[in-house]
Amino acid sequence: MSTTSIARSDEFLRIADQFKLGALTTEGSHPVTASLSDTAARDTAAALRLLLDVDDDVVRAYRAFVDSGRAAVIASEVAGRLRQGGRMFFTGCGSTGRLSIQLVSIWRDFWQRQRARGLACEPPPADWEDRAFSVMAGGDFALIKAVEGFEDFTAFGTKQIGDLGVAPGDVVFAITEGGETSFVIGTAWKGVEAGAKVYFVYNNPDDILCDHVARSREVIQDPRIEKINLTTGPMAITGSTRMQATTIQLCVMLTVMEMVLRDLLAALEPGGPCALDRAGVPAQFLAQLEEMLARLKAPALLDSLARLVEMEEATYRAGRKHNYYADRYGIDILTDTTERSPTYCTPPFRKFDDEKASESWAFLFVPDADTTAAWERLIKRRPACVEWSEDEIRALVPPDKLDRTLEIVRKISCRELMRFTVGLDGLPYRQLGPGDSAAAIVGGGEVAALTSRDAFLRARLEDARRAGARIGLVAVGRDADLEPLRGGALVPGCITVTAAVPDSGLLLDGVARAGLKMLLNALSTCTMVRLGRVMGNYMVWLVPSNLKLIDRATRYIQKLAGLEYVEANRLLFEVIEYVEPRMKADQAYPPAVGLAVTRVQHGLGNEDAERRLMQA
């Protein structure tokens, strides 16, 4: 063990009490999926059913929110502030940060569609479109790749939302799955300081948070901050809050936004197509969410989804690559694919000109000729990345953190984001061949375009098939819109998953978004489970890229190797030092937890443990 790794472990252990989160409900093991890895090895469809069974917790939590009657109160507060010129801010880290970007893209897409249909109102649609902002730890760059350590600093959250000018009359939804993320708490306190209305949205019981996390207790007990507790229980994969935690948050936030829009349009365009009664929205959303989940669990859908899982699994086992193609739901698939990397230690999206980084397992393309336009298409606005000066950073971090923070910030600019070529200009750098695979993700309204071989989504699937790749299609929409896909005749040779959404009339298609999220979570999770990246329901291939994940990795080593916490942490940092050069270069590397456990179980050094682990 080197002096450097010992020093890093000591540094963490000095503050570990702030990040020991094993007592949180979201960090627990869900009994439904306790034997998930064994089930998935035997029966893919059965494993998918288990994952979706845990989403019953989302429905229960959403029903409790509906029964509370709070949706109407919150919507009235938000609509009232927007009418007075206020703005909405959605803040988050990791999966909640990507949720914040998705929520703003959905809001902006709605107003862009109103402008396109010729809505004339005062203020105009363009003004309303610009009333929503996302504040993600690490900026928009973090939408495609996790930014190391950004969520650990309260000051970073304070600065990012402060730079956007949060002010009295605004509304801040500070969203954190655990309820303890320093960055998000920083945005909440800045909102309070500015005089904004602040909602703290989180997924753990108040008593547990208050007993174990001082920074959470301070927020929860402050009367100036209104709390929206959305506890669902443990996640389907232990600690994987990208699943049920963010699903319930998506449902609740879209419900509030739906009601706000109906409120606004009733005054902006009385009698117009969007001036709908808001009163029944929560009950309607609940009934249709229940029906959507039941449809996702239908045996025929599970069987076709299992085939898609096994297609991706085979691709990755063979060391090949998988492309996703999407338009309307591009932000949804981007969120899911990005979150696989820190959760399961898969190579992140690769920049088109980075020949040293490992090839990405999965990538996304949308129908724009160039990447700049493609990014705007994905998030419905120009990207906003963190591009702080050295003086600004110096004011935020202690001297010993300055050089590392400067290095990180240099890598997350808009210029760097544009090196991820998600437009058609990126296709030459990601050509498919035999052993590869591809899948299109479509909404019901996009199905009709698939009849044309020249349409973007159909053309990409046809290109992939001609190149020798296997192809798949996921379609989410109304029954009538999905009818052309029945029987697989429209796109021959394609594994097709059709998820019919109950006819809703919801302006934001919230149930479709929630249904697609649950489907994609199950698809990607089950694929990784079958690849051996989960033990039982523990994500033993997680990447310890921030203090919360370092604690989680330490606890997993402690549990699986039978070590004390301090000993497990020292071993973790020794392993991190071994794999870190490859981590920073986006090259393939073994999982820190798995490597540490293998070392203990077999009495090996890093190199021998890696060889044994990779051969397993």
PDB file of N, CA and C in Angstrom, residues 116-194:
ATOM      1  N   ALA A 116     -45.033  26.692 -32.759  1.00  0.00           N
ATOM      2  CA  ALA A 116     -45.137  26.131 -34.107  1.00  0.00           C
ATOM      3  C   ALA A 116     -46.580  26.073 -34.587  1.00  0.00           C
ATOM      4  N   ARG A 117     -47.533  25.888 -33.661  1.00  0.00           N
ATOM      5  CA  ARG A 117     -48.944  25.837 -34.083  1.00  0.00           C
ATOM      6  C   ARG A 117     -49.558  27.224 -34.195  1.00  0.00           C
ATOM      7  N   GLY A 118     -48.766  28.260 -33.882  1.00  0.00           N
ATOM      8  CA  GLY A 118     -49.231  29.625 -34.073  1.00  0.00           C
ATOM      9  C   GLY A 118     -49.891  30.257 -32.871  1.00  0.00           C
ATOM     10  N   LEU A 119     -49.641  29.746 -31.673  1.00  0.00           N
ATOM     11  CA  LEU A 119     -50.224  30.347 -30.479  1.00  0.00           C
ATOM     12  C   LEU A 119     -49.773  31.802 -30.359  1.00  0.00           C
ATOM     13  N   ALA A 120     -50.732  32.685 -30.235  1.00  0.00           N
ATOM     14  CA  ALA A 120     -50.451  34.098 -30.011  1.00  0.00           C
ATOM     15  C   ALA A 120     -50.946  34.471 -28.630  1.00  0.00           C
ATOM     16  N   CYS A 121     -50.031  34.832 -27.751  1.00  0.00           N
ATOM     17  CA  CYS A 121     -50.410  35.193 -26.390  1.00  0.00           C
ATOM     18  C   CYS A 121     -49.404  36.192 -25.859  1.00  0.00           C
ATOM     19  N   GLU A 122     -49.695  36.749 -24.715  1.00  0.00           N
ATOM     20  CA  GLU A 122     -48.808  37.722 -24.093  1.00  0.00           C
ATOM     21  C   GLU A 122     -48.630  37.378 -22.622  1.00  0.00           C
ATOM     22  N   PRO A 123     -47.411  37.098 -22.166  1.00  0.00           N
ATOM     23  CA  PRO A 123     -46.160  37.018 -22.933  1.00  0.00           C
ATOM     24  C   PRO A 123     -46.212  35.911 -23.994  1.00  0.00           C
ATOM     25  N   PRO A 124     -45.366  36.005 -25.026  1.00  0.00           N
ATOM     26  CA  PRO A 124     -45.378  35.026 -26.110  1.00  0.00           C
ATOM     27  C   PRO A 124     -44.767  33.698 -25.682  1.00  0.00           C
ATOM     28  N   PRO A 125     -44.999  32.640 -26.465  1.00  0.00           N
ATOM     29  CA  PRO A 125     -44.448  31.322 -26.117  1.00  0.00           C
ATOM     30  C   PRO A 125     -42.950  31.318 -25.859  1.00  0.00           C
ATOM     31  N   ALA A 126     -42.191  32.109 -26.632  1.00  0.00           N
ATOM     32  CA  ALA A 126     -40.736  32.129 -26.440  1.00  0.00           C
ATOM     33  C   ALA A 126     -40.359  32.605 -25.051  1.00  0.00           C
ATOM     34  N   ASP A 127     -41.136  33.524 -24.490  1.00  0.00           N
ATOM     35  CA  ASP A 127     -40.875  34.011 -23.145  1.00  0.00           C
ATOM     36  C   ASP A 127     -41.141  32.904 -22.121  1.00  0.00           C
ATOM     37  N   TRP A 128     -42.254  32.207 -22.270  1.00  0.00           N
ATOM     38  CA  TRP A 128     -42.571  31.124 -21.352  1.00  0.00           C
ATOM     39  C   TRP A 128     -41.554  29.991 -21.462  1.00  0.00           C
ATOM     40  N   GLU A 129     -41.094  29.748 -22.654  1.00  0.00           N
ATOM     41  CA  GLU A 129     -40.089  28.703 -22.871  1.00  0.00           C
ATOM     42  C   GLU A 129     -38.846  28.961 -22.039  1.00  0.00           C
ATOM     43  N   ASP A 130     -38.473  30.213 -21.907  1.00  0.00           N
ATOM     44  CA  ASP A 130     -37.241  30.579 -21.209  1.00  0.00           C
ATOM     45  C   ASP A 130     -37.431  30.763 -19.707  1.00  0.00           C
ATOM     46  N   ARG A 131     -38.539  30.267 -19.170  1.00  0.00           N
ATOM     47  CA  ARG A 131     -38.784  30.409 -17.731  1.00  0.00           C
ATOM     48  C   ARG A 131     -38.285  29.208 -16.925  1.00  0.00           C
ATOM     49  N   ALA A 132     -37.702  28.211 -17.555  1.00  0.00           N
ATOM     50  CA  ALA A 132     -37.246  27.005 -16.838  1.00  0.00           C
ATOM     51  C   ALA A 132     -35.752  26.801 -17.056  1.00  0.00           C
ATOM     52  N   PHE A 133     -35.035  26.468 -15.968  1.00  0.00           N
ATOM     53  CA  PHE A 133     -33.581  26.288 -16.013  1.00  0.00           C
ATOM     54  C   PHE A 133     -33.198  25.018 -15.253  1.00  0.00           C
ATOM     55  N   SER A 134     -32.210  24.322 -15.779  1.00  0.00           N
ATOM     56  CA  SER A 134     -31.653  23.161 -15.074  1.00  0.00           C
ATOM     57  C   SER A 134     -30.303  23.551 -14.488  1.00  0.00           C
ATOM     58  N   VAL A 135     -30.020  23.024 -13.320  1.00  0.00           N
ATOM     59  CA  VAL A 135     -28.741  23.262 -12.645  1.00  0.00           C
ATOM     60  C   VAL A 135     -28.197  21.893 -12.255  1.00  0.00           C
ATOM     61  N   MET A 136     -27.364  21.329 -13.122  1.00  0.00           N
ATOM     62  CA  MET A 136     -26.801  20.013 -12.869  1.00  0.00           C
ATOM     63  C   MET A 136     -25.348  20.146 -12.407  1.00  0.00           C
ATOM     64  N   ALA A 137     -24.981  19.377 -11.415  1.00  0.00           N
ATOM     65  CA  ALA A 137     -23.596  19.384 -10.948  1.00  0.00           C
ATOM     66  C   ALA A 137     -22.667  19.066 -12.111  1.00  0.00           C
ATOM     67  N   GLY A 138     -21.794  20.014 -12.456  1.00  0.00           N
ATOM     68  CA  GLY A 138     -20.900  19.819 -13.580  1.00  0.00           C
ATOM     69  C   GLY A 138     -21.437  20.370 -14.881  1.00  0.00           C
ATOM     70  N   GLY A 139     -22.634  20.977 -14.863  1.00  0.00           N
ATOM     71  CA  GLY A 139     -23.198  21.566 -16.071  1.00  0.00           C
ATOM     72  C   GLY A 139     -23.685  20.524 -17.056  1.00  0.00           C
ATOM     73  N   ASP A 140     -24.004  20.975 -18.266  1.00  0.00           N
ATOM     74  CA  ASP A 140     -24.586  20.085 -19.267  1.00  0.00           C
ATOM     75  C   ASP A 140     -23.624  18.993 -19.721  1.00  0.00           C
ATOM     76  N   PHE A 141     -22.328  19.215 -19.545  1.00  0.00           N
ATOM     77  CA  PHE A 141     -21.371  18.162 -19.890  1.00  0.00           C
ATOM     78  C   PHE A 141     -21.683  16.882 -19.119  1.00  0.00           C
ATOM     79  N   ALA A 142     -22.139  17.032 -17.874  1.00  0.00           N
ATOM     80  CA  ALA A 142     -22.421  15.872 -17.028  1.00  0.00           C
ATOM     81  C   ALA A 142     -23.613  15.071 -17.526  1.00  0.00           C
ATOM     82  N   LEU A 143     -24.348  15.616 -18.490  1.00  0.00           N
ATOM     83  CA  LEU A 143     -25.442  14.847 -19.084  1.00  0.00           C
ATOM     84  C   LEU A 143     -24.917  13.612 -19.795  1.00  0.00           C
ATOM     85  N   ILE A 144     -23.698  13.690 -20.306  1.00  0.00           N
ATOM     86  CA  ILE A 144     -23.169  12.578 -21.098  1.00  0.00           C
ATOM     87  C   ILE A 144     -22.059  11.823 -20.381  1.00  0.00           C
ATOM     88  N   LYS A 145     -21.488  12.418 -19.346  1.00  0.00           N
ATOM     89  CA  LYS A 145     -20.403  11.747 -18.631  1.00  0.00           C
ATOM     90  C   LYS A 145     -20.302  12.308 -17.219  1.00  0.00           C
ATOM     91  N   ALA A 146     -20.209  11.424 -16.228  1.00  0.00           N
ATOM     92  CA  ALA A 146     -20.125  11.851 -14.833  1.00  0.00           C
ATOM     93  C   ALA A 146     -18.917  12.761 -14.628  1.00  0.00           C
ATOM     94  N   VAL A 147     -19.102  13.840 -13.860  1.00  0.00           N
ATOM     95  CA  VAL A 147     -18.033  14.780 -13.549  1.00  0.00           C
ATOM     96  C   VAL A 147     -17.541  14.493 -12.135  1.00  0.00           C
ATOM     97  N   GLU A 148     -16.288  14.149 -12.036  1.00  0.00           N
ATOM     98  CA  GLU A 148     -15.708  13.692 -10.775  1.00  0.00           C
ATOM     99  C   GLU A 148     -15.859  14.710  -9.651  1.00  0.00           C
ATOM    100  N   GLY A 149     -16.495  14.281  -8.556  1.00  0.00           N
ATOM    101  CA  GLY A 149     -16.472  15.028  -7.317  1.00  0.00           C
ATOM    102  C   GLY A 149     -17.310  16.291  -7.245  1.00  0.00           C
ATOM    103  N   PHE A 150     -17.959  16.708  -8.334  1.00  0.00           N
ATOM    104  CA  PHE A 150     -18.645  17.997  -8.326  1.00  0.00           C
ATOM    105  C   PHE A 150     -19.765  18.030  -7.291  1.00  0.00           C
ATOM    106  N   GLU A 151     -20.425  16.894  -7.086  1.00  0.00           N
ATOM    107  CA  GLU A 151     -21.567  16.902  -6.176  1.00  0.00           C
ATOM    108  C   GLU A 151     -21.146  16.997  -4.714  1.00  0.00           C
ATOM    109  N   ASP A 152     -19.856  16.873  -4.431  1.00  0.00           N
ATOM    110  CA  ASP A 152     -19.386  16.887  -3.046  1.00  0.00           C
ATOM    111  C   ASP A 152     -19.268  18.289  -2.461  1.00  0.00           C
ATOM    112  N   PHE A 153     -19.406  19.330  -3.286  1.00  0.00           N
ATOM    113  CA  PHE A 153     -19.146  20.691  -2.837  1.00  0.00           C
ATOM    114  C   PHE A 153     -20.430  21.520  -2.806  1.00  0.00           C
ATOM    115  N   THR A 154     -20.834  21.917  -1.615  1.00  0.00           N
ATOM    116  CA  THR A 154     -21.985  22.803  -1.461  1.00  0.00           C
ATOM    117  C   THR A 154     -21.776  24.102  -2.225  1.00  0.00           C
ATOM    118  N   ALA A 155     -20.540  24.612  -2.180  1.00  0.00           N
ATOM    119  CA  ALA A 155     -20.234  25.888  -2.826  1.00  0.00           C
ATOM    120  C   ALA A 155     -20.427  25.826  -4.337  1.00  0.00           C
ATOM    121  N   PHE A 156     -20.205  24.654  -4.928  1.00  0.00           N
ATOM    122  CA  PHE A 156     -20.390  24.535  -6.375  1.00  0.00           C
ATOM    123  C   PHE A 156     -21.867  24.696  -6.740  1.00  0.00           C
ATOM    124  N   GLY A 157     -22.747  24.093  -5.932  1.00  0.00           N
ATOM    125  CA  GLY A 157     -24.181  24.255  -6.184  1.00  0.00           C
ATOM    126  C   GLY A 157     -24.610  25.695  -6.010  1.00  0.00           C
ATOM    127  N   THR A 158     -24.087  26.332  -4.968  1.00  0.00           N
ATOM    128  CA  THR A 158     -24.406  27.738  -4.715  1.00  0.00           C
ATOM    129  C   THR A 158     -23.988  28.605  -5.888  1.00  0.00           C
ATOM    130  N   LYS A 159     -22.807  28.344  -6.428  1.00  0.00           N
ATOM    131  CA  LYS A 159     -22.316  29.172  -7.532  1.00  0.00           C
ATOM    132  C   LYS A 159     -23.087  28.908  -8.821  1.00  0.00           C
ATOM    133  N   GLN A 160     -23.326  27.630  -9.146  1.00  0.00           N
ATOM    134  CA  GLN A 160     -23.984  27.347 -10.425  1.00  0.00           C
ATOM    135  C   GLN A 160     -25.372  27.980 -10.492  1.00  0.00           C
ATOM    136  N   ILE A 161     -26.163  27.875  -9.436  1.00  0.00           N
ATOM    137  CA  ILE A 161     -27.494  28.489  -9.488  1.00  0.00           C
ATOM    138  C   ILE A 161     -27.392  30.003  -9.330  1.00  0.00           C
ATOM    139  N   GLY A 162     -26.385  30.461  -8.574  1.00  0.00           N
ATOM    140  CA  GLY A 162     -26.182  31.894  -8.437  1.00  0.00           C
ATOM    141  C   GLY A 162     -25.803  32.547  -9.748  1.00  0.00           C
ATOM    142  N   ASP A 163     -25.008  31.847 -10.552  1.00  0.00           N
ATOM    143  CA  ASP A 163     -24.611  32.381 -11.856  1.00  0.00           C
ATOM    144  C   ASP A 163     -25.810  32.595 -12.774  1.00  0.00           C
ATOM    145  N   LEU A 164     -26.895  31.850 -12.542  1.00  0.00           N
ATOM    146  CA  LEU A 164     -28.108  31.991 -13.353  1.00  0.00           C
ATOM    147  C   LEU A 164     -29.025  33.087 -12.824  1.00  0.00           C
ATOM    148  N   GLY A 165     -28.632  33.707 -11.707  1.00  0.00           N
ATOM    149  CA  GLY A 165     -29.369  34.856 -11.201  1.00  0.00           C
ATOM    150  C   GLY A 165     -30.657  34.530 -10.482  1.00  0.00           C
ATOM    151  N   VAL A 166     -30.700  33.414  -9.756  1.00  0.00           N
ATOM    152  CA  VAL A 166     -31.908  33.083  -9.001  1.00  0.00           C
ATOM    153  C   VAL A 166     -32.284  34.261  -8.106  1.00  0.00           C
ATOM    154  N   ALA A 167     -33.599  34.567  -8.043  1.00  0.00           N
ATOM    155  CA  ALA A 167     -34.023  35.817  -7.420  1.00  0.00           C
ATOM    156  C   ALA A 167     -35.382  35.645  -6.736  1.00  0.00           C
ATOM    157  N   PRO A 168     -35.806  36.650  -5.971  1.00  0.00           N
ATOM    158  CA  PRO A 168     -37.149  36.602  -5.394  1.00  0.00           C
ATOM    159  C   PRO A 168     -38.191  36.443  -6.512  1.00  0.00           C
ATOM    160  N   GLY A 169     -39.215  35.683  -6.247  1.00  0.00           N
ATOM    161  CA  GLY A 169     -40.228  35.430  -7.265  1.00  0.00           C
ATOM    162  C   GLY A 169     -39.987  34.155  -8.032  1.00  0.00           C
ATOM    163  N   ASP A 170     -38.772  33.584  -7.929  1.00  0.00           N
ATOM    164  CA  ASP A 170     -38.458  32.331  -8.611  1.00  0.00           C
ATOM    165  C   ASP A 170     -38.854  31.139  -7.740  1.00  0.00           C
ATOM    166  N   VAL A 171     -38.829  29.955  -8.352  1.00  0.00           N
ATOM    167  CA  VAL A 171     -39.097  28.701  -7.658  1.00  0.00           C
ATOM    168  C   VAL A 171     -37.916  27.762  -7.886  1.00  0.00           C
ATOM    169  N   VAL A 172     -37.427  27.148  -6.824  1.00  0.00           N
ATOM    170  CA  VAL A 172     -36.328  26.198  -6.922  1.00  0.00           C
ATOM    171  C   VAL A 172     -36.811  24.826  -6.459  1.00  0.00           C
ATOM    172  N   PHE A 173     -36.690  23.833  -7.332  1.00  0.00           N
ATOM    173  CA  PHE A 173     -36.912  22.448  -6.957  1.00  0.00           C
ATOM    174  C   PHE A 173     -35.534  21.801  -6.817  1.00  0.00           C
ATOM    175  N   ALA A 174     -35.076  21.656  -5.589  1.00  0.00           N
ATOM    176  CA  ALA A 174     -33.761  21.057  -5.306  1.00  0.00           C
ATOM    177  C   ALA A 174     -33.975  19.554  -5.137  1.00  0.00           C
ATOM    178  N   ILE A 175     -33.515  18.774  -6.115  1.00  0.00           N
ATOM    179  CA  ILE A 175     -33.876  17.360  -6.204  1.00  0.00           C
ATOM    180  C   ILE A 175     -32.655  16.491  -5.906  1.00  0.00           C
ATOM    181  N   THR A 176     -32.770  15.655  -4.898  1.00  0.00           N
ATOM    182  CA  THR A 176     -31.683  14.754  -4.518  1.00  0.00           C
ATOM    183  C   THR A 176     -32.284  13.438  -4.073  1.00  0.00           C
ATOM    184  N   GLU A 177     -31.857  12.341  -4.706  1.00  0.00           N
ATOM    185  CA  GLU A 177     -32.455  11.050  -4.366  1.00  0.00           C
ATOM    186  C   GLU A 177     -32.242  10.732  -2.883  1.00  0.00           C
ATOM    187  N   GLY A 178     -31.007  10.864  -2.422  1.00  0.00           N
ATOM    188  CA  GLY A 178     -30.698  10.502  -1.050  1.00  0.00           C
ATOM    189  C   GLY A 178     -31.190  11.512  -0.034  1.00  0.00           C
ATOM    190  N   GLY A 179     -31.299  12.771  -0.467  1.00  0.00           N
ATOM    191  CA  GLY A 179     -31.649  13.831   0.468  1.00  0.00           C
ATOM    192  C   GLY A 179     -30.435  14.400   1.174  1.00  0.00           C
ATOM    193  N   GLU A 180     -29.229  14.046   0.683  1.00  0.00           N
ATOM    194  CA  GLU A 180     -28.011  14.445   1.399  1.00  0.00           C
ATOM    195  C   GLU A 180     -26.935  15.042   0.506  1.00  0.00           C
ATOM    196  N   THR A 181     -27.213  15.219  -0.777  1.00  0.00           N
ATOM    197  CA  THR A 181     -26.163  15.640  -1.702  1.00  0.00           C
ATOM    198  C   THR A 181     -25.760  17.093  -1.464  1.00  0.00           C
ATOM    199  N   SER A 182     -24.489  17.303  -1.226  1.00  0.00           N
ATOM    200  CA  SER A 182     -23.989  18.635  -0.865  1.00  0.00           C
ATOM    201  C   SER A 182     -24.299  19.672  -1.938  1.00  0.00           C
ATOM    202  N   PHE A 183     -24.058  19.332  -3.204  1.00  0.00           N
ATOM    203  CA  PHE A 183     -24.301  20.279  -4.295  1.00  0.00           C
ATOM    204  C   PHE A 183     -25.743  20.752  -4.278  1.00  0.00           C
ATOM    205  N   VAL A 184     -26.692  19.810  -4.214  1.00  0.00           N
ATOM    206  CA  VAL A 184     -28.113  20.171  -4.259  1.00  0.00           C
ATOM    207  C   VAL A 184     -28.488  21.003  -3.039  1.00  0.00           C
ATOM    208  N   ILE A 185     -27.970  20.631  -1.882  1.00  0.00           N
ATOM    209  CA  ILE A 185     -28.235  21.419  -0.678  1.00  0.00           C
ATOM    210  C   ILE A 185     -27.710  22.842  -0.852  1.00  0.00           C
ATOM    211  N   GLY A 186     -26.580  22.985  -1.527  1.00  0.00           N
ATOM    212  CA  GLY A 186     -26.063  24.318  -1.824  1.00  0.00           C
ATOM    213  C   GLY A 186     -27.016  25.141  -2.669  1.00  0.00           C
ATOM    214  N   THR A 187     -27.662  24.498  -3.660  1.00  0.00           N
ATOM    215  CA  THR A 187     -28.637  25.241  -4.491  1.00  0.00           C
ATOM    216  C   THR A 187     -29.848  25.639  -3.664  1.00  0.00           C
ATOM    217  N   ALA A 188     -30.253  24.773  -2.714  1.00  0.00           N
ATOM    218  CA  ALA A 188     -31.401  25.104  -1.873  1.00  0.00           C
ATOM    219  C   ALA A 188     -31.116  26.326  -1.004  1.00  0.00           C
ATOM    220  N   TRP A 189     -29.935  26.331  -0.376  1.00  0.00           N
ATOM    221  CA  TRP A 189     -29.598  27.464   0.485  1.00  0.00           C
ATOM    222  C   TRP A 189     -29.450  28.756  -0.315  1.00  0.00           C
ATOM    223  N   LYS A 190     -28.922  28.653  -1.512  1.00  0.00           N
ATOM    224  CA  LYS A 190     -28.812  29.866  -2.342  1.00  0.00           C
ATOM    225  C   LYS A 190     -30.199  30.376  -2.719  1.00  0.00           C
ATOM    226  N   GLY A 191     -31.122  29.456  -3.008  1.00  0.00           N
ATOM    227  CA  GLY A 191     -32.486  29.872  -3.304  1.00  0.00           C
ATOM    228  C   GLY A 191     -33.123  30.591  -2.125  1.00  0.00           C
ATOM    229  N   VAL A 192     -32.918  30.065  -0.926  1.00  0.00           N
ATOM    230  CA  VAL A 192     -33.447  30.706   0.281  1.00  0.00           C
ATOM    231  C   VAL A 192     -32.847  32.097   0.442  1.00  0.00           C
ATOM    232  N   GLU A 193     -31.527  32.168   0.280  1.00  0.00           N
ATOM    233  CA  GLU A 193     -30.829  33.457   0.417  1.00  0.00           C
ATOM    234  C   GLU A 193     -31.362  34.486  -0.571  1.00  0.00           C
ATOM    235  N   ALA A 194     -31.712  34.031  -1.782  1.00  0.00           N
ATOM    236  CA  ALA A 194     -32.186  34.943  -2.823  1.00  0.00           C
ATOM    237  C   ALA A 194     -33.648  35.324  -2.641  1.00  0.00           C
TER     238      ALA A 194
END
